[in-house]
Tab-separated table of C-alpha atoms and ligand atoms in Angstrom:
chain	number	residue	atom	x	y	z
A	1412	MET	CA	-22.889	-3.191	49.714
A	1413	SER	CA	-24.526	-4.084	46.423
A	1414	GLU	CA	-24.816	-7.778	45.550
A	1415	LYS	CA	-25.364	-7.127	41.865
A	1416	VAL	CA	-22.808	-7.619	39.130
A	1417	LYS	CA	-22.245	-4.381	37.263
A	1418	VAL	CA	-20.644	-3.988	33.861
A	1419	ASN	CA	-19.507	-0.709	32.380
A	1420	VAL	CA	-17.944	-0.669	28.904
A	1421	HIS	CA	-15.962	2.543	29.121
A	1422	ARG	CA	-14.936	2.395	25.486
A	1423	GLY	CA	-15.584	-0.052	22.670
A	1424	THR	CA	-19.328	0.005	22.109
A	1425	ASN	CA	-18.936	1.956	18.871
A	1426	THR	CA	-15.221	1.733	18.114
A	1427	ILE	CA	-12.922	-1.199	17.474
A	1428	GLY	CA	-9.882	0.320	19.168
A	1429	GLY	CA	-9.279	1.483	22.716
A	1430	CYS	CA	-11.507	-0.958	24.529
A	1431	CYS	CA	-11.876	-1.068	28.299
A	1432	THR	CA	-14.537	-2.975	30.258
A	1433	GLU	CA	-15.170	-2.584	33.989
A	1434	ILE	CA	-16.801	-5.345	36.035
A	1435	THR	CA	-17.793	-4.777	39.667
A	1436	TYR	CA	-19.151	-7.141	42.298
A	1437	LYS	CA	-19.331	-6.887	46.106
A	1438	GLY	CA	-16.838	-4.055	46.253
A	1439	THR	CA	-14.286	-5.638	43.905
A	1440	ARG	CA	-13.648	-3.721	40.726
A	1441	ILE	CA	-11.634	-4.974	37.754
A	1442	ALA	CA	-10.958	-3.623	34.278
A	1443	ILE	CA	-10.307	-5.746	31.221
A	1444	ASP	CA	-7.909	-4.113	28.747
A	1445	LEU	CA	-7.166	-0.421	28.324
A	1446	GLY	CA	-6.224	0.093	24.711
A	1447	SER	CA	-5.442	2.926	22.335
A	1448	PRO	CA	-7.808	3.995	19.601
A	1449	LEU	CA	-6.987	2.715	16.116
A	1450	PRO	CA	-5.797	5.092	13.380
A	1451	GLY	CA	-8.770	7.130	12.219
A	1452	GLU	CA	-10.631	6.848	15.548
A	1453	ASP	CA	-11.001	9.608	18.150
A	1454	LYS	CA	-7.526	9.905	19.712
A	1455	LYS	CA	-8.765	11.211	23.056
A	1456	LYS	CA	-7.245	9.338	26.017
A	1457	LEU	CA	-9.717	7.477	28.201
A	1458	ASN	CA	-10.126	8.774	31.745
A	1459	VAL	CA	-11.819	6.521	34.261
A	1460	GLN	CA	-12.177	7.733	37.857
A	1461	GLY	CA	-10.302	5.453	40.221
A	1462	LEU	CA	-8.401	3.796	37.358
A	1463	THR	CA	-6.457	6.481	35.513
A	1464	CYS	CA	-7.176	9.420	37.817
A	1465	GLY	CA	-8.352	10.148	41.364
A	1466	GLU	CA	-7.962	7.792	44.308
A	1467	SER	CA	-7.620	4.197	43.080
A	1468	LYS	CA	-10.838	2.185	43.196
A	1469	PHE	CA	-9.847	-0.721	40.951
A	1470	ASP	CA	-8.319	-3.947	42.232
A	1471	ALA	CA	-6.736	-5.078	38.965
A	1472	VAL	CA	-6.457	-4.601	35.223
A	1473	LEU	CA	-6.479	-7.835	33.199
A	1474	CYS	CA	-5.052	-7.757	29.678
A	1475	THR	CA	-6.310	-10.199	27.069
A	1476	HIS	CA	-3.286	-9.761	24.737
A	1477	TYR	CA	-0.519	-7.416	23.628
A	1478	HIS	CA	-2.107	-5.577	20.688
A	1479	GLY	CA	-2.030	-1.789	21.102
A	1480	ASP	CA	-5.808	-1.424	20.857
A	1481	HIS	CA	-5.981	-3.510	24.068
A	1482	ILE	CA	-2.979	-2.361	26.126
A	1483	GLY	CA	-1.944	0.923	24.495
A	1484	GLU	CA	-3.082	3.049	27.434
A	1485	ILE	CA	-2.171	0.810	30.399
A	1486	ASN	CA	0.718	3.173	31.128
A	1487	ARG	CA	-1.983	5.575	32.366
A	1488	VAL	CA	-3.315	3.213	35.049
A	1489	ASN	CA	-2.663	4.479	38.605
A	1490	SER	CA	0.623	2.945	39.740
A	1491	ASP	CA	-0.889	1.197	42.805
A	1492	ILE	CA	-3.271	-0.917	40.674
A	1493	PRO	CA	-1.735	-4.225	39.550
A	1494	ILE	CA	-1.829	-5.129	35.862
A	1495	TYR	CA	-2.013	-8.770	34.803
A	1496	MET	CA	-1.025	-10.330	31.485
A	1497	SER	CA	0.756	-13.401	30.121
A	1498	ASP	CA	4.565	-13.538	30.407
A	1499	PHE	CA	4.544	-13.782	26.625
A	1500	ALA	CA	2.818	-10.404	26.305
A	1501	LYS	CA	5.147	-8.836	28.873
A	1502	GLU	CA	8.234	-10.080	27.016
A	1503	VAL	CA	6.923	-8.762	23.689
A	1504	ILE	CA	6.557	-5.344	25.337
A	1505	LYS	CA	10.086	-5.568	26.736
A	1506	ALA	CA	11.514	-6.559	23.350
A	1507	TYR	CA	9.935	-3.463	21.790
A	1508	GLN	CA	11.272	-1.289	24.583
A	1509	ASP	CA	14.809	-2.766	24.364
A	1510	ASN	CA	14.861	-2.019	20.660
A	1511	LYS	CA	13.564	1.498	21.158
A	1512	LYS	CA	10.513	0.811	19.073
A	1513	THR	CA	7.945	3.454	19.878
A	1514	GLN	CA	4.965	1.169	20.485
A	1515	TYR	CA	4.632	0.327	24.216
A	1516	SER	CA	7.454	2.727	25.163
A	1517	GLU	CA	5.735	4.146	28.237
A	1518	ILE	CA	4.565	0.921	29.851
A	1519	ASP	CA	6.224	0.144	33.211
A	1520	THR	CA	6.744	-3.620	33.057
A	1521	ALA	CA	7.792	-3.707	36.745
A	1522	ASN	CA	4.109	-3.324	37.679
A	1523	ILE	CA	2.956	-6.298	35.577
A	1524	ARG	CA	1.929	-9.589	37.190
A	1525	ASN	CA	1.611	-12.951	35.510
A	1526	LEU	CA	-1.494	-14.640	34.131
A	1527	SER	CA	-1.298	-18.234	32.913
A	1528	ALA	CA	-3.875	-20.156	30.928
A	1529	GLY	CA	-5.911	-22.463	33.150
A	1530	ARG	CA	-4.527	-21.081	36.423
A	1531	GLU	CA	-7.415	-19.515	38.300
A	1532	LEU	CA	-6.797	-16.242	40.021
A	1533	LYS	CA	-8.762	-14.906	42.978
A	1534	ILE	CA	-9.183	-11.164	42.988
A	1535	GLY	CA	-11.505	-10.051	45.779
A	1536	SER	CA	-15.004	-11.323	44.983
A	1537	PHE	CA	-13.997	-12.727	41.597
A	1538	LEU	CA	-12.513	-16.028	40.566
A	1539	ILE	CA	-10.931	-15.592	37.131
A	1540	ARG	CA	-9.836	-18.311	34.728
A	1541	PRO	CA	-7.700	-17.285	31.713
A	1542	ILE	CA	-8.485	-19.530	28.727
A	1543	ARG	CA	-5.891	-19.858	25.955
A	1544	SER	CA	-7.419	-18.422	22.812
A	1545	ASP	CA	-6.650	-18.164	19.082
A	1546	HIS	CA	-5.914	-14.728	17.649
A	1547	SER	CA	-3.308	-12.939	15.529
A	1548	ALA	CA	-1.532	-12.100	18.801
A	1549	ALA	CA	0.022	-15.126	20.463
A	1550	GLU	CA	-1.029	-16.359	23.916
A	1551	SER	CA	-4.234	-14.320	23.906
A	1552	PHE	CA	-6.770	-15.029	26.618
A	1553	MET	CA	-10.491	-15.254	27.071
A	1554	PHE	CA	-11.556	-14.792	30.690
A	1555	LEU	CA	-14.141	-16.801	32.592
A	1556	ILE	CA	-15.075	-14.518	35.465
A	1557	LYS	CA	-17.073	-16.033	38.313
A	1558	ALA	CA	-18.905	-13.807	40.763
A	1559	ASP	CA	-20.414	-16.357	43.139
A	1560	GLY	CA	-23.162	-17.909	40.969
A	1561	PHE	CA	-22.887	-15.391	38.111
A	1562	ASN	CA	-20.534	-16.364	35.278
A	1563	ILE	CA	-19.163	-14.013	32.651
A	1564	LEU	CA	-17.181	-15.043	29.583
A	1565	HIS	CA	-15.131	-12.179	28.120
A	1566	THR	CA	-13.735	-13.303	24.759
A	1567	GLY	CA	-11.094	-10.664	24.053
A	1568	ASP	CA	-10.150	-10.871	20.375
A	1569	PHE	CA	-10.502	-14.334	18.877
A	1570	ARG	CA	-11.185	-16.347	15.769
A	1571	LEU	CA	-12.379	-19.810	14.871
A	1572	HIS	CA	-10.491	-20.089	11.562
A	1573	GLY	CA	-6.995	-20.236	13.055
A	1574	LYS	CA	-4.756	-23.198	13.761
A	1575	TYR	CA	-5.805	-23.503	17.386
A	1576	ARG	CA	-9.576	-23.518	17.014
A	1577	ASP	CA	-9.876	-27.074	18.366
A	1578	GLU	CA	-7.803	-26.276	21.420
A	1579	LEU	CA	-9.869	-23.158	22.024
A	1580	ILE	CA	-13.170	-25.006	21.700
A	1581	GLU	CA	-11.884	-27.687	24.063
A	1582	GLY	CA	-10.944	-24.989	26.577
A	1583	LEU	CA	-14.530	-23.747	26.395
A	1584	THR	CA	-16.202	-27.020	27.284
A	1585	ASN	CA	-17.571	-27.478	30.792
A	1586	LEU	CA	-17.684	-23.785	31.535
A	1587	GLY	CA	-21.060	-24.232	33.161
A	1588	LYS	CA	-23.860	-21.796	32.466
A	1589	ILE	CA	-22.783	-18.421	31.131
A	1590	ASP	CA	-24.917	-15.550	32.392
A	1591	LEU	CA	-23.179	-12.918	30.315
A	1592	LEU	CA	-21.052	-13.196	27.195
A	1593	ILE	CA	-18.972	-10.127	26.381
A	1594	THR	CA	-17.697	-10.745	22.861
A	1595	GLU	CA	-15.694	-8.897	20.261
A	1596	GLY	CA	-17.549	-7.903	17.098
A	1597	THR	CA	-14.820	-6.470	14.848
A	1598	THR	CA	-16.093	-7.987	11.639
A	1599	LEU	CA	-19.727	-7.018	12.087
A	1600	PHE	CA	-19.185	-3.791	10.267
A	1601	ARG	CA	-15.694	-3.591	8.833
A	1602	LYS	CA	-15.675	-4.440	5.135
A	1603	LYS	CA	-13.619	-7.502	4.497
A	1604	ASN	CA	-11.825	-8.603	1.382
A	1605	ASP	CA	-12.276	-12.233	0.480
A	1606	GLU	CA	-8.568	-12.904	0.991
A	1607	GLU	CA	-8.961	-12.048	4.624
A	1608	ASN	CA	-11.512	-14.774	5.200
A	1609	TYR	CA	-8.938	-17.473	4.498
A	1610	THR	CA	-8.154	-19.917	7.250
A	1611	GLU	CA	-4.623	-19.758	8.622
A	1612	GLU	CA	-3.999	-23.156	6.979
A	1613	LYS	CA	-5.082	-21.800	3.579
A	1614	VAL	CA	-2.690	-18.866	3.988
A	1615	GLU	CA	0.101	-21.297	4.752
A	1616	GLU	CA	-0.715	-23.372	1.688
A	1617	LEU	CA	-0.649	-20.305	-0.585
A	1618	ILE	CA	2.620	-19.095	0.925
A	1619	ARG	CA	4.153	-22.510	0.359
A	1620	GLY	CA	3.189	-22.314	-3.309
A	1621	TYR	CA	4.648	-18.823	-3.694
A	1622	ILE	CA	7.935	-19.850	-2.088
A	1623	ASP	CA	8.149	-22.960	-4.288
A	1624	GLU	CA	7.519	-21.076	-7.499
A	1625	ASN	CA	9.405	-17.824	-6.959
A	1626	LYS	CA	13.128	-17.720	-6.300
A	1627	TYR	CA	13.035	-14.392	-4.474
A	1628	CYS	CA	10.164	-13.711	-2.056
A	1629	PHE	CA	9.716	-10.642	0.111
A	1630	PHE	CA	7.192	-10.627	2.949
A	1631	ILE	CA	5.386	-7.783	4.644
A	1632	LEU	CA	3.637	-8.907	7.822
A	1633	SER	CA	3.094	-7.932	11.442
A	1634	SER	CA	6.178	-8.595	13.609
A	1635	THR	CA	4.051	-10.208	16.288
A	1636	ASN	CA	1.964	-12.459	14.038
A	1637	PHE	CA	3.877	-15.546	15.113
A	1638	ASP	CA	1.461	-17.995	13.476
A	1639	ARG	CA	2.320	-16.441	10.136
A	1640	PHE	CA	6.076	-16.642	10.790
A	1641	GLN	CA	5.520	-20.280	11.716
A	1642	GLY	CA	3.757	-20.793	8.384
A	1643	ILE	CA	6.676	-19.289	6.462
A	1644	THR	CA	9.099	-21.448	8.455
A	1645	LYS	CA	7.170	-24.590	7.505
A	1646	SER	CA	7.065	-23.519	3.861
A	1647	ILE	CA	10.818	-22.982	3.799
A	1648	ASP	CA	11.419	-26.325	5.511
A	1649	SER	CA	9.246	-28.121	2.987
A	1650	PHE	CA	10.990	-26.367	0.088
A	1651	ARG	CA	14.393	-27.343	1.423
A	1652	ALA	CA	13.295	-30.955	1.907
A	1653	LYS	CA	11.798	-31.154	-1.595
A	1654	TYR	CA	14.781	-29.731	-3.473
A	1655	ARG	CA	17.572	-31.085	-1.287
A	1656	ARG	CA	18.961	-33.322	-4.019
A	1657	ILE	CA	19.117	-30.854	-6.862
A	1658	ARG	CA	20.124	-27.614	-5.212
A	1659	ARG	CA	20.820	-26.132	-1.853
A	1660	GLY	CA	17.880	-24.624	0.008
A	1661	LYS	CA	17.030	-20.972	-0.023
A	1662	TYR	CA	17.517	-18.460	2.753
A	1663	TYR	CA	14.869	-17.337	5.215
A	1664	LEU	CA	15.911	-13.888	6.378
A	1665	VAL	CA	14.683	-11.632	9.155
A	1666	ASP	CA	16.235	-8.638	10.923
A	1667	ASP	CA	17.761	-8.572	14.393
A	1668	PHE	CA	14.614	-7.273	16.115
A	1669	GLN	CA	12.444	-9.962	14.511
A	1670	ASN	CA	14.982	-12.578	15.543
A	1671	LYS	CA	14.557	-11.473	19.172
A	1672	LEU	CA	10.771	-11.601	18.927
A	1673	LEU	CA	10.879	-15.112	17.475
A	1674	LYS	CA	13.033	-16.163	20.448
A	1675	VAL	CA	10.377	-14.782	22.831
A	1676	ALA	CA	7.759	-16.914	21.089
A	1677	GLU	CA	9.907	-20.052	21.262
A	1678	LYS	CA	10.612	-19.513	24.941
A	1679	TYR	CA	7.121	-18.609	26.155
A	1680	SER	CA	5.007	-20.762	23.858
A	1681	PRO	CA	7.247	-23.703	22.970
A	1682	ASP	CA	4.371	-26.050	22.148
A	1683	ARG	CA	3.184	-23.719	19.386
A	1684	TYR	CA	6.329	-22.063	18.032
A	1685	SER	CA	9.669	-23.282	16.765
A	1686	PHE	CA	11.650	-21.245	14.270
A	1687	LYS	CA	14.812	-23.075	13.351
A	1688	SER	CA	15.229	-22.137	9.710
A	1689	HIS	CA	15.847	-18.407	9.669
A	1690	SER	CA	19.015	-16.319	9.576
A	1691	LYS	CA	19.618	-12.701	10.401
A	1692	TYR	CA	20.128	-10.672	7.256
A	1693	GLY	CA	23.617	-9.237	6.772
A	1694	ARG	CA	25.420	-7.851	3.718
A	1695	ASN	CA	27.765	-10.834	3.777
A	1696	LEU	CA	24.791	-12.912	2.568
A	1697	ASN	CA	24.096	-10.847	-0.557
A	1698	ALA	CA	25.985	-13.113	-2.973
A	1699	GLY	CA	24.516	-16.314	-1.494
A	1700	MET	CA	21.002	-14.864	-1.589
A	1701	GLU	CA	21.261	-14.138	-5.276
A	1702	GLU	CA	22.536	-17.608	-5.985
A	1703	LYS	CA	20.251	-19.702	-3.752
A	1704	GLY	CA	17.114	-17.580	-3.545
A	1705	PHE	CA	15.356	-16.446	-0.386
A	1706	ALA	CA	12.249	-15.532	1.544
A	1707	MET	CA	12.972	-12.221	3.252
A	1708	GLN	CA	10.997	-10.176	5.728
A	1709	LEU	CA	10.808	-6.647	4.310
A	1710	ARG	CA	10.954	-3.980	7.007
A	1711	THR	CA	9.479	-1.061	5.110
A	1712	ASN	CA	11.210	1.640	7.182
A	1713	ASN	CA	14.633	0.055	6.547
A	1714	GLN	CA	16.418	1.815	3.692
A	1715	GLU	CA	18.710	-1.124	2.986
A	1716	HIS	CA	15.761	-3.527	2.791
A	1717	GLU	CA	14.017	-1.208	0.356
A	1718	GLU	CA	17.077	-1.050	-1.886
A	1719	ILE	CA	17.369	-4.847	-1.979
A	1720	PHE	CA	13.655	-5.144	-2.721
A	1721	LYS	CA	13.830	-2.670	-5.618
A	1722	LYS	CA	16.942	-4.296	-7.039
A	1723	TYR	CA	15.292	-7.716	-7.249
A	1724	MET	CA	11.941	-6.321	-8.402
A	1725	THR	CA	13.772	-4.528	-11.239
A	1726	GLU	CA	16.505	-6.974	-12.229
A	1727	TYR	CA	14.659	-10.255	-11.632
A	1728	THR	CA	11.053	-9.178	-11.989
A	1729	ASP	CA	9.718	-12.564	-13.084
A	1730	LYS	CA	11.429	-14.438	-10.275
A	1731	THR	CA	10.520	-12.000	-7.517
A	1732	LEU	CA	7.324	-11.687	-5.503
A	1733	LEU	CA	6.121	-9.371	-2.759
A	1734	ILE	CA	3.776	-11.220	-0.414
A	1735	TYR	CA	1.666	-8.826	1.611
A	1736	SER	CA	0.209	-10.572	4.633
A	1737	MET	CA	-1.600	-8.028	6.800
A	1738	TRP	CA	-4.929	-6.245	6.807
A	1739	SER	CA	-5.240	-4.589	3.375
A	1740	GLY	CA	-6.310	-1.249	4.902
A	1741	TYR	CA	-2.739	-0.609	6.051
A	1742	MET	CA	-1.413	-0.425	2.500
A	1743	GLU	CA	-3.655	2.389	1.420
A	1744	ARG	CA	-1.189	5.114	2.377
A	1745	GLY	CA	2.404	6.036	3.192
A	1746	LYS	CA	5.415	3.793	2.762
A	1747	LEU	CA	3.366	0.619	2.548
A	1748	LYS	CA	1.442	2.041	-0.378
A	1749	LYS	CA	4.649	3.072	-2.132
A	1750	ILE	CA	6.268	-0.318	-1.749
A	1751	THR	CA	3.222	-2.409	-2.558
A	1752	ASP	CA	2.491	-0.220	-5.597
A	1753	PHE	CA	6.039	-0.865	-6.832
A	1754	ALA	CA	5.286	-4.595	-6.903
A	1755	ARG	CA	1.691	-4.193	-8.053
A	1756	GLU	CA	2.747	-2.204	-11.156
A	1757	ARG	CA	4.884	-5.186	-12.163
A	1758	ASN	CA	2.130	-7.669	-11.320
A	1759	ARG	CA	4.366	-9.091	-8.595
A	1760	LEU	CA	2.184	-8.372	-5.569
A	1761	ARG	CA	0.239	-11.142	-3.829
A	1762	ILE	CA	-2.077	-10.410	-0.933
A	1763	VAL	CA	-2.624	-13.343	1.347
A	1764	HIS	CA	-3.993	-12.839	4.823
A	1765	SER	CA	-6.193	-14.395	7.459
A	1766	SER	CA	-7.915	-12.064	9.886
A	1767	GLY	CA	-7.350	-12.372	13.619
A	1768	HIS	CA	-11.064	-11.754	14.183
A	1769	VAL	CA	-13.985	-14.133	14.213
A	1770	THR	CA	-16.236	-14.050	11.147
A	1771	ILE	CA	-19.910	-13.170	11.545
A	1772	GLN	CA	-20.943	-16.732	10.696
A	1773	ASP	CA	-18.557	-18.245	13.233
A	1774	LEU	CA	-19.648	-15.726	15.858
A	1775	GLU	CA	-23.267	-16.748	15.374
A	1776	GLY	CA	-22.351	-20.388	15.863
A	1777	PHE	CA	-20.165	-19.511	18.825
A	1778	VAL	CA	-22.957	-17.672	20.627
A	1779	LYS	CA	-25.294	-20.608	20.033
A	1780	THR	CA	-22.750	-23.012	21.493
A	1781	ILE	CA	-22.001	-20.892	24.557
A	1782	ASN	CA	-25.741	-20.285	24.951
A	1783	PRO	CA	-25.414	-17.290	27.283
A	1784	LYS	CA	-28.329	-15.584	29.013
A	1785	ASN	CA	-27.153	-12.203	27.743
A	1786	VAL	CA	-24.692	-10.906	25.147
A	1787	ILE	CA	-22.813	-7.613	25.021
A	1788	VAL	CA	-20.800	-6.873	21.884
A	1789	ILE	CA	-17.706	-4.675	22.186
A	1790	HIS	CA	-14.675	-3.930	19.977
A	1791	THR	CA	-17.055	-3.078	17.175
A	1792	GLU	CA	-18.263	-0.165	15.118
A	1793	SER	CA	-21.768	-1.506	15.068
A	1794	GLN	CA	-23.548	-3.418	17.834
A	1795	GLU	CA	-26.862	-3.203	16.055
A	1796	GLN	CA	-25.968	-5.649	13.329
A	1797	LEU	CA	-25.751	-8.450	15.852
A	1798	ASN	CA	-29.429	-8.099	16.646
A	1799	VAL	CA	-30.015	-11.577	15.283
A	1800	PHE	CA	-29.605	-12.545	18.933
A	1801	GLU	CA	-32.686	-11.948	21.029
A	1802	ASN	CA	-30.675	-11.786	24.200
A	1803	GLN	CA	-28.281	-9.025	23.197
A	1804	ILE	CA	-28.033	-5.942	25.387
A	1805	VAL	CA	-27.086	-2.845	23.421
A	1806	VAL	CA	-24.885	-0.706	25.663
A	1807	GLU	CA	-23.317	2.731	25.490
A	1808	ASP	CA	-19.786	3.790	26.403
A	1809	GLY	CA	-19.567	4.691	30.087
A	1810	VAL	CA	-23.105	3.588	31.015
A	1811	GLU	CA	-23.324	0.949	33.749
A	1812	VAL	CA	-25.529	-2.121	33.332
A	1813	GLU	CA	-26.682	-4.146	36.368
A	1814	PHE	CA	-27.350	-7.882	36.508
B	771	ZN	ZN1	-5.984	-8.042	18.835
């Protein structure tokens, strides 16, 4: 039996989406994430012998977080291999399935076991510690993976410009020596707009200003970006507190599905999320909305939402704003383009976003702090650009590296 640690990045050395990393030691074999490719990437499903086909050779699949580019293909894992993720991630999947939303529809949640931050898990020859991270998906994990004296830190997706950077950095102290850092490198190549380099706090500050100054605000954002929903909640609360004496506060409106997701966040991450201020949109609120003003989540595939949006954009142009709070690439086509263009033509579009991914500058500092013996960059279109590190190993999809 080999005593060496082996790492095989099956996918993710030259694409952002679809990542899957295998780590093997003394006969124990684990995979971290098994995602779907992103739009525009090669759609081919990933086949790994012993994981998705053939006799099972893997002992576990560990999921860093619930984004599709990390778990989108876990439904293809052989049914006798356990899959681990946070309860939060599992409940997000179930909420999508209950509401017949297509994403995650084929995942069998009965086969999912729990991972909790700080609770070490022994899987064969590995001791694994999930570390609570900071990303645009809630309750994301980094993994400290110990193989006897060899320590690996797998970052998953993370950032150091979010609200929980201090907590993350604290969770990374006293890790001991790190022999191998496997880090995400999303931003190494992808062109970023300046807006997307805002901190989460800056985004919140801008949103607060927009809500204060514009009676009718529509929001387009990811349903599972709970930090952003928390920011809107705080902005609404501060508006209501400020104007309590002169007029009644405005509405904060979401749809039924979003309401359920917010409840998941409150239940599974109560120290980070509390959404008390919102209501579910219903037609009975139309008159009150017009009178008091509102911040409303705009579900772009909802015909009724679109009609309300166009009515306000047309009849109350100067008092209405569309706040677009996702990666700007998504609005380059389809319905999102149509809707954002409608606001843009009237100069009523504001783009305010903070990326879920670590900036190049922060990543450089992060690697210096962790001070690993070796670095592998995944979840990236370009490993080469990280060559500022002398100790980086450039790897290829499906090629095993021994340590
Ligand atoms: Zn992610």
